[in-house]
Amino acid sequence: MAQSSEGKIPMMTAGRNQSSYRLTLAFFVVFSLAFVVAASAAAPSYKERLDRKEQREKEAAAAMEAQIADILPPDGQPTADVAPLYAQLRETGNNNAVSLCYAIALHALSADRIEEAIRVLDAAFARLEASSAGDESAEKARGKFHAEEEKSFRGEPYEQVMIYLLRGLLYMREGDFENARAVFRSGALRDRSALDAKEEEQYQDDLAEMDYLEALCDLKLGDAKAEDAFKFAHDHARAEDAILEPAGDFNSVVIFLSGVGPSKYRTGKYNQFLRFSPGSGASGPLRVLVNDNPCSEVSGPVDSMTFQATTRGGREIDAVLKGKAQFKSGASFAGDIALAASAGALAAASSAAPGQDSSGAAAASAALGLVGLVAKGISAAANPEADIRMLSPLHDDIYIVPAKLGDGSNRVIFECPETGIRSEHSLVCAQKPCDIHLVWDAAFGAQVERVRRAKFGAAELAESMTHGMAWQGEAAFEGLKEKVALALVANGEVEESWTGYAKLGSDVCPCTGAIDKKNFRASFRETSDLADVTRQYILLGKSKRSGKRLEGTVFYVRDSGMLPVGSFKMKSIATDKD
C-alpha cells in the first residue's frame, strides 16, 4: 500500500531539527574550548602569580618601612629588649607608631640608652604635632564602613601628655630648660579643646604636672614667670599641697609614678561609646625620705590619670561614631521593613485564587526581598566601634619632688603614712645640670588599697580624714530578696568630681564620682579576693538637698553596654569639717 506524501513531511522536519541541534552543540563546544585555551594562554602561570604576589608584598613592606624610617635604629640592629617592639612597628607602620615609640622609650630610659629614647620620642612628638587633616587613615576611619582603629593611633590627651613629659624631662637633664618648658607648655595644650568645639566637647587644660615642670624650668632660668606657673600648678593639682616650691639650687627632679592607669572599654548598642575604668592609683598621702632623712610630705598626688580620663569632655570622633551607629541602625531598620513587605507580598501571591494572575505580587516580593537583603548587608558592614587601643604601660598617680641629692647613690623611700606601705629605691646622682629620676611602682597603689580595705568603715574612715564626705545606704538588685549594704566615701574635699572608695556588701574598692546640686554619678569595680572575678558598676541618679541624699539606678557594665540591674538610696553620714 503506497504512502501519501503528507506522511513523509514530519519525518523530514525532525531530521532537519536534529541536524541543526548537533551543529549548534558542536559550535558551542568548539567555542567553549577555544575560549578556555585563549584564557589559559592569556592568564599568568602559577609561578608568575606567586612572583607577582611576592613583589606586591615587598612593595608594601618597603612602603611601611618608609613610614617609620625616622624611628628605626640607624644600624638596623635593635637590642634584644626592644626587638619585638621594632618588629611590630615594621608590621603596622604609622598605625601604632606613637604607642610603640612610647614603649621603646621606656625600655631605653630604664637601660640608660638616652640617644635611642630621644630619637623615638622625637618621632612620636612629630606625629602628635602633625595635623591629621591629610592623614589618609584618619579620613578612612571617618567612613561608614571602616573602624576607628584603622586610623593612626594618637591616644587621648592624658596619654599624649606622657610623650611630652618624657621629652621635656630629657631636655631638663641636659640643662636645656628653654626647650623643656616649651615642650611642657605644648603638652599642657593637648588637654585643651579647640575654641570652636561644641559645648559637650569643650574642656580646659588642667594638667598640673606640666604646669609644675614648666615652673621648675622657669625657676632654673631665673624667669619671673615662675610665680604664675606655680600658681597654675597649685590650682590644677589634685592635692593642694602637692606642689612643692624648692630653692633654686635643686639638682634633681624625682618623679614617683604609682599604680596602673585607667583602661578603656566600649559601650552602646554597637560599641560606639568609649568609656574608662578607674586605674589602681591610691591617690593618697606620700612621704619621701632621702638617706633616712625626711625630704617632703604631701597629702595627695599632683595628678591622676583616672581623673584626667574620666573628667574631660567629648571627642570630635564621638560625633562620627554616633553618626555611624545611626546609619547602621537606620539601614537595619530599612532592611527589616523591606523584608517584612517582601514576606507580605509573597503571602499575597501564594493565596491568590486559581486562575488569578499573581506574577506581579511574586515579582514585588522578590524585589523587596532583594532590597531588604542589601540594606541588611549594608548595616552589617557599617562599623561604628570605638577605638580602645591604649598607651601602655601607663601609671595612674604622679608625684613630683624637686630635691637636692648628694653625689653617688641615694637611698630614697616613698611611704604612704596612712598605711605604712613603702617603696624603696637607690637613685644615683649623675651630676647632670638637672638629674631626672623616673620611678614607677605599679603595685604601690594596690598595696595601699589592700590595707585600706582591711580597716574600712564608712563612718570611721570619713572621720579619720581631714576633709571628706560619706554616704551610706543600700542597693536593691533584681532577683535578690535581700537589699545589699552600700557606702561611698570621698577621699578629700568634694567638688564637682572626686575619688574615694565604695563598699558593696563586704567588698571594698576604689571609686570615682561626680556630683552637683541635681545629679550624681559614681563608678567602681567590685573584686573578690576568693575568685578571679571583677564586675564594674555605675551609679547614676539624683542629688537632693545639696548632696545630702542620693538615689538612682545601678548599672552593670558589660561588653555589650550598660545593663540596669537595680536601684540605690543613700544619705550623707559625714560632711566637710570646715
Coordinates of C-alpha atoms in Angstrom, one line a residue:
M1 CA 0.0 0.0 0.0
A2 CA 1.5 3.3 -1.1
Q3 CA 2.1 6.1 1.5
S4 CA 0.9 9.6 0.8
S5 CA 3.3 12.4 0.5
E6 CA 1.7 14.1 3.6
G7 CA 3.0 11.3 5.9
K8 CA 6.6 11.9 4.9
I9 CA 6.8 15.6 5.8
P10 CA 7.0 15.3 9.7
M11 CA 9.9 12.9 9.4
M12 CA 11.9 15.1 7.1
T13 CA 11.3 18.1 9.5
A14 CA 12.5 16.1 12.6
G15 CA 15.7 15.1 10.7
R16 CA 16.5 18.7 9.9
N17 CA 15.9 19.7 13.6
Q18 CA 18.3 17.0 14.8
S19 CA 21.0 18.1 12.4
S20 CA 20.6 21.7 13.4
Y21 CA 20.8 20.8 17.1
R22 CA 24.0 18.8 16.5
L23 CA 25.5 21.7 14.6
T24 CA 24.7 24.2 17.4
L25 CA 26.1 21.9 20.1
A26 CA 29.3 21.3 18.1
F27 CA 29.7 25.1 17.6
F28 CA 29.1 25.7 21.4
V29 CA 31.7 23.1 22.4
V30 CA 34.3 24.4 19.9
F31 CA 33.7 28.0 21.0
S32 CA 34.0 27.0 24.7
L33 CA 37.2 25.1 24.1
A34 CA 38.6 28.0 22.1
F35 CA 37.7 30.4 24.9
V36 CA 39.3 28.2 27.6
V37 CA 42.5 27.8 25.5
A38 CA 42.7 31.5 24.9
A39 CA 42.1 32.4 28.6
S40 CA 44.7 29.9 29.7
A41 CA 47.2 31.3 27.3
A42 CA 46.5 34.9 28.5
A43 CA 46.4 34.0 32.2
P44 CA 49.7 34.1 34.1
S45 CA 51.2 30.8 35.2
Y46 CA 51.1 29.7 38.8
K47 CA 54.8 30.8 39.2
E48 CA 54.1 34.2 37.7
R49 CA 51.2 34.7 40.2
L50 CA 53.4 33.8 43.1
D51 CA 56.1 36.2 41.8
R52 CA 53.6 39.0 41.5
K53 CA 52.3 38.4 45.0
E54 CA 55.8 38.3 46.4
Q55 CA 56.6 41.6 44.6
R56 CA 53.4 43.3 46.0
E57 CA 54.3 42.1 49.5
K58 CA 57.8 43.5 49.1
E59 CA 56.5 46.9 47.9
A60 CA 54.0 47.0 50.8
A61 CA 56.8 46.2 53.3
A62 CA 59.0 48.9 51.8
A63 CA 56.2 51.5 51.9
M64 CA 55.5 50.5 55.5
E65 CA 59.2 50.8 56.5
A66 CA 59.4 54.2 54.7
Q67 CA 56.7 55.5 57.1
I68 CA 58.8 54.7 60.1
A69 CA 62.3 55.3 58.8
D70 CA 62.9 58.0 61.4
I71 CA 62.1 55.6 64.2
L72 CA 64.2 52.6 63.3
P73 CA 67.8 52.2 64.7
P74 CA 70.4 53.7 62.5
D75 CA 72.4 50.5 62.4
G76 CA 69.3 48.4 61.9
Q77 CA 70.2 46.2 65.0
P78 CA 67.9 46.8 68.0
T79 CA 68.7 45.5 71.4
A80 CA 67.0 42.3 72.5
D81 CA 64.6 44.0 74.9
V82 CA 63.0 46.2 72.2
A83 CA 63.5 43.9 69.1
P84 CA 59.8 42.7 69.4
L85 CA 58.6 46.3 69.5
Y86 CA 60.5 47.2 66.4
A87 CA 59.2 44.1 64.7
Q88 CA 55.6 45.2 65.5
L89 CA 56.5 48.7 64.2
R90 CA 57.5 47.2 60.8
E91 CA 54.3 45.3 60.6
T92 CA 51.9 48.2 61.5
G93 CA 53.8 51.3 60.3
N94 CA 52.3 54.6 61.4
N95 CA 49.1 52.9 62.7
N96 CA 50.6 52.2 66.1
A97 CA 53.9 54.2 65.9
V98 CA 53.1 56.6 68.7
S99 CA 52.3 53.8 71.2
L100 CA 55.3 51.7 70.2
C101 CA 57.7 54.7 70.4
Y102 CA 56.5 55.4 73.9
A103 CA 57.1 51.7 74.9
I104 CA 60.5 51.7 73.3
A105 CA 61.4 55.0 75.1
L106 CA 60.6 53.5 78.5
H107 CA 62.8 50.5 77.8
A108 CA 65.6 52.8 76.6
L109 CA 65.4 55.1 79.6
S110 CA 65.5 52.2 82.0
A111 CA 68.7 50.9 80.3
D112 CA 70.2 54.5 80.1
R113 CA 70.1 54.5 76.3
I114 CA 69.3 58.2 76.2
E115 CA 70.0 58.7 72.4
E116 CA 67.5 56.0 71.5
A117 CA 64.9 57.4 73.9
I118 CA 65.4 60.9 72.3
R119 CA 65.1 59.5 68.8
V120 CA 61.8 57.6 69.3
L121 CA 60.3 60.4 71.4
D122 CA 61.1 63.0 68.8
A123 CA 59.4 60.7 66.2
A124 CA 56.3 60.3 68.3
F125 CA 56.3 64.1 69.1
A126 CA 56.4 64.9 65.3
R127 CA 53.4 62.6 64.7
L128 CA 51.4 64.2 67.5
E129 CA 52.2 67.7 66.4
A130 CA 51.3 67.0 62.7
S131 CA 47.8 67.8 61.6
S132 CA 45.5 64.9 60.9
A133 CA 43.8 66.8 58.1
G134 CA 45.8 65.0 55.4
D135 CA 46.0 61.6 57.2
E136 CA 44.5 59.0 54.9
S137 CA 43.9 56.6 57.7
A138 CA 42.0 59.3 59.7
E139 CA 39.8 60.0 56.6
K140 CA 39.2 56.3 56.1
A141 CA 38.2 55.9 59.8
R142 CA 35.5 58.5 59.3
G143 CA 33.9 56.4 56.6
K144 CA 30.8 54.4 57.4
F145 CA 32.5 51.0 56.7
H146 CA 35.8 51.5 58.5
A147 CA 36.6 51.1 62.2
E148 CA 38.1 53.9 64.2
E149 CA 41.0 51.6 64.9
E150 CA 42.1 51.9 61.3
K151 CA 43.4 55.4 61.8
S152 CA 46.9 56.1 63.1
F153 CA 46.7 55.9 66.9
R154 CA 47.4 59.1 68.8
G155 CA 45.8 58.4 72.1
E156 CA 43.7 60.5 74.4
P157 CA 45.2 63.8 75.8
Y158 CA 46.2 62.2 79.1
E159 CA 48.1 59.6 77.1
Q160 CA 49.7 62.0 74.7
V161 CA 51.0 64.1 77.5
M162 CA 53.4 61.3 78.5
I163 CA 55.3 61.8 75.3
Y164 CA 55.7 65.5 76.0
L165 CA 56.6 64.8 79.7
L166 CA 59.3 62.4 78.9
R167 CA 60.8 64.5 76.1
G168 CA 60.7 67.6 78.3
L169 CA 62.5 65.8 81.2
L170 CA 65.3 64.8 78.8
Y171 CA 65.7 68.4 77.8
M172 CA 65.9 69.3 81.5
R173 CA 68.5 66.6 82.1
E174 CA 70.8 68.3 79.6
G175 CA 70.2 71.8 81.0
D176 CA 68.1 72.9 78.0
F177 CA 65.4 74.5 80.2
E178 CA 64.1 76.7 77.3
N179 CA 63.2 73.8 75.1
A180 CA 62.0 71.8 78.1
R181 CA 59.4 74.4 79.2
A182 CA 58.3 74.9 75.6
V183 CA 57.6 71.1 75.4
F184 CA 55.8 71.1 78.7
R185 CA 53.6 74.1 77.6
S186 CA 52.8 72.2 74.3
G187 CA 51.9 69.2 76.3
A188 CA 49.5 71.1 78.5
L189 CA 47.7 72.4 75.5
R190 CA 47.0 68.9 74.3
D191 CA 44.4 68.8 77.1
R192 CA 42.5 71.9 75.7
S193 CA 39.7 71.7 73.3
A194 CA 39.5 73.9 70.1
L195 CA 38.0 77.3 70.5
D196 CA 35.2 76.4 68.1
A197 CA 34.4 73.0 69.8
K198 CA 30.8 72.1 70.6
E199 CA 29.7 72.7 74.2
E200 CA 29.8 69.0 75.0
E201 CA 33.3 68.7 73.6
Q202 CA 34.8 71.6 75.5
Y203 CA 37.4 71.2 78.2
Q204 CA 40.3 73.3 79.6
D205 CA 43.8 72.1 80.2
D206 CA 44.3 71.1 83.9
L207 CA 47.5 69.0 83.7
A208 CA 49.1 70.2 86.9
E209 CA 52.3 68.2 86.2
M210 CA 53.0 70.2 83.0
D211 CA 52.4 73.5 84.8
Y212 CA 54.6 72.4 87.7
L213 CA 57.5 71.2 85.5
E214 CA 57.3 74.4 83.5
A215 CA 57.5 76.4 86.7
L216 CA 60.7 74.4 87.7
C217 CA 62.2 75.3 84.3
D218 CA 61.3 79.0 84.9
L219 CA 63.0 78.8 88.3
K220 CA 66.2 77.4 86.8
L221 CA 66.2 80.2 84.2
G222 CA 65.5 82.8 86.8
D223 CA 62.3 83.8 85.0
A224 CA 59.8 85.9 86.9
K225 CA 57.0 83.8 85.2
A226 CA 57.8 81.0 87.6
E227 CA 55.4 82.5 90.2
D228 CA 52.4 82.4 87.7
A229 CA 53.3 78.8 86.6
F230 CA 53.4 77.7 90.3
K231 CA 50.0 79.3 90.8
F232 CA 48.5 77.4 87.8
A233 CA 50.0 74.2 89.1
H234 CA 48.5 74.8 92.6
D235 CA 45.1 75.5 91.1
H236 CA 45.1 72.3 89.0
A237 CA 46.8 69.8 91.3
R238 CA 44.7 67.0 92.8
A239 CA 46.1 67.9 96.3
E240 CA 46.6 71.5 97.3
D241 CA 50.0 70.8 99.0
A242 CA 51.3 68.6 96.1
I243 CA 53.2 71.5 94.6
L244 CA 56.4 72.0 96.4
E245 CA 58.4 75.2 95.7
P246 CA 62.1 74.3 96.1
A247 CA 65.1 76.5 96.4
G248 CA 66.7 77.5 93.1
D249 CA 69.7 75.2 93.7
F250 CA 67.8 71.9 93.5
N251 CA 69.8 69.5 91.3
S252 CA 67.3 66.7 90.8
V253 CA 63.6 66.1 90.0
V254 CA 62.2 62.8 91.3
I255 CA 59.0 61.6 89.7
F256 CA 57.2 58.9 91.5
L257 CA 54.5 57.1 89.4
S258 CA 52.1 54.9 91.4
G259 CA 49.7 52.2 90.2
V260 CA 48.4 51.3 86.7
G261 CA 46.4 53.7 84.7
P262 CA 42.8 53.6 83.6
S263 CA 41.7 51.1 81.0
K264 CA 39.2 51.6 78.1
Y265 CA 36.1 49.7 77.2
R266 CA 33.2 50.1 74.8
T267 CA 29.5 50.5 75.5
G268 CA 26.4 51.2 73.4
K269 CA 24.3 49.0 71.2
Y270 CA 27.0 49.0 68.5
N271 CA 30.0 49.5 70.9
Q272 CA 30.2 53.1 69.7
F273 CA 30.9 54.7 73.1
L274 CA 34.3 54.9 74.7
R275 CA 34.4 54.6 78.5
F276 CA 37.1 54.3 81.1
S277 CA 37.6 52.0 84.1
P278 CA 39.5 53.5 87.0
G279 CA 43.2 52.8 87.5
S280 CA 44.8 51.4 90.6
G281 CA 46.4 54.5 92.0
A282 CA 45.8 55.2 95.7
S283 CA 45.6 59.0 95.3
G284 CA 46.7 59.2 98.9
P285 CA 49.3 60.9 101.0
L286 CA 53.0 60.3 100.4
R287 CA 56.1 60.9 102.5
V288 CA 59.6 60.9 100.8
L289 CA 62.8 60.1 102.7
V290 CA 66.3 60.6 101.3
N291 CA 69.0 58.6 103.1
D292 CA 66.6 58.2 106.0
N293 CA 66.0 61.9 106.3
P294 CA 62.6 63.5 105.7
C295 CA 62.5 65.3 102.3
S296 CA 58.9 66.1 101.7
E297 CA 55.3 65.0 102.5
V298 CA 52.1 65.7 100.6
S299 CA 48.5 64.8 101.1
G300 CA 47.9 63.6 97.5
P301 CA 49.3 63.4 94.0
V302 CA 50.0 66.2 91.6
D303 CA 47.7 64.4 89.1
S304 CA 45.7 61.3 88.5
M305 CA 45.3 59.7 85.1
T306 CA 42.0 58.2 86.2
F307 CA 40.8 61.8 87.0
Q308 CA 42.0 63.0 83.6
A309 CA 40.4 60.2 81.7
T310 CA 37.0 60.4 83.3
T311 CA 36.5 64.2 83.5
R312 CA 37.4 65.6 80.1
G313 CA 34.8 66.4 77.5
G314 CA 33.7 64.5 74.4
R315 CA 35.9 63.7 71.5
E316 CA 35.3 65.0 67.9
I317 CA 35.3 61.4 66.7
D318 CA 32.4 60.6 69.0
A319 CA 30.1 62.5 66.7
V320 CA 31.4 60.5 63.8
L321 CA 30.8 57.2 65.6
K322 CA 27.3 58.3 66.7
G323 CA 26.6 59.0 63.0
K324 CA 27.9 55.6 62.0
A325 CA 25.7 53.9 64.7
Q326 CA 22.6 55.8 63.5
F327 CA 23.4 54.8 59.9
K328 CA 23.8 51.2 60.9
S329 CA 20.6 51.2 62.9
G330 CA 18.7 53.0 60.1
A331 CA 20.0 50.6 57.4
S332 CA 19.0 47.6 59.6
F333 CA 15.5 49.1 60.2
A334 CA 15.0 49.7 56.4
G335 CA 16.1 46.2 55.7
D336 CA 13.6 44.8 58.3
I337 CA 10.8 46.9 56.7
A338 CA 11.7 45.7 53.2
L339 CA 11.9 42.0 54.3
A340 CA 8.6 42.3 56.1
A341 CA 6.9 43.8 53.0
S342 CA 8.5 41.1 50.8
A343 CA 7.0 38.4 53.1
G344 CA 3.6 40.1 52.8
A345 CA 3.8 40.2 49.0
L346 CA 4.8 36.6 48.9
A347 CA 1.9 35.6 51.1
A348 CA -0.5 37.5 48.8
A349 CA 0.9 35.7 45.8
S350 CA 0.6 32.3 47.5
S351 CA -3.1 32.9 48.5
A352 CA -4.2 34.0 45.0
A353 CA -7.3 32.2 43.7
P354 CA -6.8 29.6 40.9
G355 CA -6.6 31.3 37.6
Q356 CA -5.8 34.7 39.1
D357 CA -2.6 36.3 37.9
S358 CA -0.2 36.6 40.9
S359 CA 3.0 37.3 38.9
G360 CA 3.0 40.9 39.9
A361 CA 2.9 40.1 43.6
A362 CA 5.6 37.5 43.2
A363 CA 7.9 40.0 41.4
A364 CA 7.3 42.6 44.0
S365 CA 8.1 40.1 46.8
A366 CA 11.4 39.2 45.0
A367 CA 12.3 42.9 44.5
L368 CA 11.5 43.9 48.1
G369 CA 13.4 40.8 49.4
L370 CA 16.5 41.9 47.4
V371 CA 16.3 45.4 48.7
G372 CA 15.9 44.1 52.3
L373 CA 18.9 41.8 52.0
V374 CA 21.0 44.6 50.5
A375 CA 20.0 47.0 53.3
K376 CA 20.8 44.4 56.0
G377 CA 24.2 43.7 54.3
I378 CA 25.0 47.4 54.4
S379 CA 24.0 47.6 58.0
A380 CA 26.2 44.6 58.9
A381 CA 29.2 46.2 57.0
A382 CA 28.9 49.6 58.9
N383 CA 31.5 49.7 61.7
P384 CA 30.9 52.3 64.5
E385 CA 33.1 50.6 67.2
A386 CA 35.1 53.0 69.3
D387 CA 38.9 52.6 69.4
I388 CA 40.1 51.2 72.7
R389 CA 43.8 51.0 72.0
M390 CA 45.9 52.4 74.8
L391 CA 49.3 53.8 75.5
S392 CA 51.0 51.1 77.6
P393 CA 52.4 50.8 80.1
L394 CA 50.9 53.8 81.9
H395 CA 50.8 54.9 85.5
D396 CA 47.9 56.3 87.4
D397 CA 49.1 58.8 90.1
I398 CA 52.0 61.1 89.6
Y399 CA 54.0 62.8 92.4
I400 CA 56.8 65.2 91.6
V401 CA 59.6 66.0 94.1
P402 CA 62.4 68.5 93.3
A403 CA 65.3 67.7 95.6
K404 CA 69.0 68.3 96.2
L405 CA 70.6 64.8 96.1
G406 CA 74.1 64.1 97.2
D407 CA 76.8 62.7 95.0
G408 CA 76.7 59.0 94.2
S409 CA 73.9 56.6 95.4
N410 CA 71.0 57.9 97.4
R411 CA 68.5 55.7 99.3
V412 CA 65.1 57.1 98.6
I413 CA 61.9 55.8 100.3
F414 CA 58.4 56.6 99.2
E415 CA 56.0 55.8 102.0
C416 CA 52.2 56.1 102.5
P417 CA 51.9 57.4 106.1
E418 CA 48.3 56.3 106.2
T419 CA 49.1 52.6 105.7
G420 CA 52.8 52.3 106.2
I421 CA 53.3 50.8 102.6
R422 CA 56.8 51.6 101.3
S423 CA 58.6 51.6 98.0
E424 CA 62.4 51.8 98.3
H425 CA 64.9 52.7 95.5
S426 CA 68.5 53.6 95.0
L427 CA 68.9 56.8 92.9
V428 CA 72.4 57.8 91.6
C429 CA 73.2 61.4 91.2
A430 CA 74.8 61.7 87.7
Q431 CA 76.0 65.3 88.1
K432 CA 73.9 66.5 85.2
P433 CA 72.6 70.1 85.0
C434 CA 69.3 68.6 86.4
D435 CA 69.2 64.9 87.3
I436 CA 65.9 63.2 86.4
H437 CA 64.8 60.1 88.3
L438 CA 61.7 58.4 87.0
V439 CA 60.4 55.8 89.5
W440 CA 57.4 53.7 88.8
D441 CA 55.9 51.2 91.3
A442 CA 52.9 49.6 89.6
A443 CA 51.9 47.7 92.7
F444 CA 52.1 50.6 95.2
G445 CA 48.6 51.8 94.8
A446 CA 47.1 48.3 95.0
Q447 CA 49.1 47.6 98.2
V448 CA 47.8 50.8 99.8
E449 CA 44.3 49.9 98.8
R450 CA 44.6 46.4 100.3
V451 CA 45.5 47.8 103.7
R452 CA 42.7 50.4 103.5
R453 CA 40.2 47.7 102.7
A454 CA 41.2 45.7 105.7
K455 CA 40.2 48.6 108.1
F456 CA 37.4 50.2 106.0
G457 CA 34.3 51.5 107.7
A458 CA 32.4 54.3 106.0
A459 CA 31.8 56.5 109.1
E460 CA 35.2 55.7 110.7
L461 CA 37.2 56.4 107.6
A462 CA 35.4 59.6 106.9
E463 CA 36.0 60.7 110.5
S464 CA 39.7 60.0 110.1
M465 CA 40.1 62.3 107.1
T466 CA 40.9 66.0 107.3
H467 CA 38.3 66.6 104.6
G468 CA 35.7 64.2 103.3
M469 CA 32.1 63.2 102.8
A470 CA 30.5 59.8 103.0
W471 CA 27.2 58.3 102.1
Q472 CA 25.6 55.2 103.4
G473 CA 22.5 53.3 102.3
E474 CA 21.5 50.2 100.4
A475 CA 21.1 48.8 96.9
A476 CA 18.2 46.6 95.7
F477 CA 19.2 44.2 93.0
E478 CA 16.8 42.5 90.6
G479 CA 16.5 38.8 91.6
L480 CA 17.7 39.3 95.1
K481 CA 15.2 39.4 98.0
E482 CA 17.6 41.0 100.4
K483 CA 19.0 44.5 99.9
V484 CA 22.8 44.9 99.9
A485 CA 24.6 47.5 102.1
L486 CA 26.2 50.3 100.1
A487 CA 28.6 53.0 101.2
L488 CA 30.7 55.6 99.4
V489 CA 33.5 57.7 100.9
A490 CA 35.0 60.7 99.1
N491 CA 38.8 61.0 99.7
G492 CA 39.3 64.7 100.2
E493 CA 37.2 67.7 99.5
V494 CA 34.1 67.1 97.4
E495 CA 33.8 69.4 94.5
E496 CA 32.4 68.6 91.0
S497 CA 34.4 65.3 90.9
W498 CA 36.0 63.2 93.5
T499 CA 37.8 59.9 94.2
G500 CA 37.3 57.6 97.1
Y501 CA 36.0 54.2 98.0
A502 CA 32.9 52.1 97.5
K503 CA 31.7 49.3 99.8
L504 CA 29.2 47.0 98.3
G505 CA 28.3 44.3 100.8
S506 CA 31.7 43.3 102.3
D507 CA 33.8 44.2 99.2
V508 CA 35.7 47.5 99.2
C509 CA 37.2 49.1 96.0
P510 CA 38.4 52.4 94.7
C511 CA 35.7 54.6 93.3
T512 CA 35.4 57.8 91.2
G513 CA 32.4 60.1 91.1
A514 CA 30.9 63.4 90.1
I515 CA 28.2 65.4 91.9
D516 CA 26.4 68.7 91.6
K517 CA 23.2 70.1 93.1
K518 CA 21.0 67.9 90.9
N519 CA 22.9 64.9 89.5
F520 CA 25.2 62.2 90.9
R521 CA 27.4 59.6 89.2
A522 CA 29.9 57.0 90.6
S523 CA 31.9 54.2 89.1
F524 CA 33.7 51.3 90.8
R525 CA 34.9 47.8 90.2
E526 CA 33.9 45.1 92.6
T527 CA 36.6 42.4 93.0
S528 CA 36.7 39.3 95.1
D529 CA 39.7 38.0 97.0
L530 CA 38.3 34.5 96.8
A531 CA 37.8 34.3 93.0
D532 CA 39.3 36.0 89.9
V533 CA 36.1 37.9 89.3
T534 CA 35.7 41.6 88.5
R535 CA 32.4 43.5 88.0
Q536 CA 32.1 47.1 87.1
Y537 CA 29.2 49.1 88.4
I538 CA 28.0 52.6 87.6
L539 CA 25.6 54.5 89.8
L540 CA 23.5 57.2 88.1
G541 CA 20.9 59.2 89.9
K542 CA 19.8 62.4 91.5
S543 CA 21.4 64.5 94.2
K544 CA 19.0 66.1 96.7
R545 CA 19.4 68.6 99.4
S546 CA 22.9 69.6 98.1
G547 CA 24.2 66.1 98.1
K548 CA 22.8 65.0 101.5
R549 CA 20.6 62.4 99.8
L550 CA 21.3 60.3 96.7
E551 CA 19.1 57.9 94.8
G552 CA 19.0 56.4 91.3
T553 CA 19.8 53.3 89.2
V554 CA 22.6 50.7 89.5
F555 CA 24.1 49.7 86.1
Y556 CA 26.3 46.7 85.4
V557 CA 28.9 47.3 82.7
R558 CA 29.5 44.6 80.2
D559 CA 30.9 44.3 76.7
S560 CA 27.5 44.9 75.1
G561 CA 26.8 48.0 77.2
M562 CA 25.3 49.2 80.5
L563 CA 22.6 47.0 81.9
P564 CA 20.3 48.3 84.7
V565 CA 20.3 45.8 87.5
G566 CA 18.9 47.6 90.5
S567 CA 18.4 50.8 92.4
F568 CA 20.1 52.6 95.3
K569 CA 19.3 55.1 98.1
M570 CA 21.9 56.7 100.3
K571 CA 22.2 59.6 102.7
S572 CA 25.1 61.6 103.9
I573 CA 26.8 60.5 107.2
A574 CA 29.7 62.9 107.2
T575 CA 30.4 66.4 105.9
D576 CA 33.4 68.6 105.3
K577 CA 34.6 69.7 108.7
D578 CA 35.5 73.1 107.5

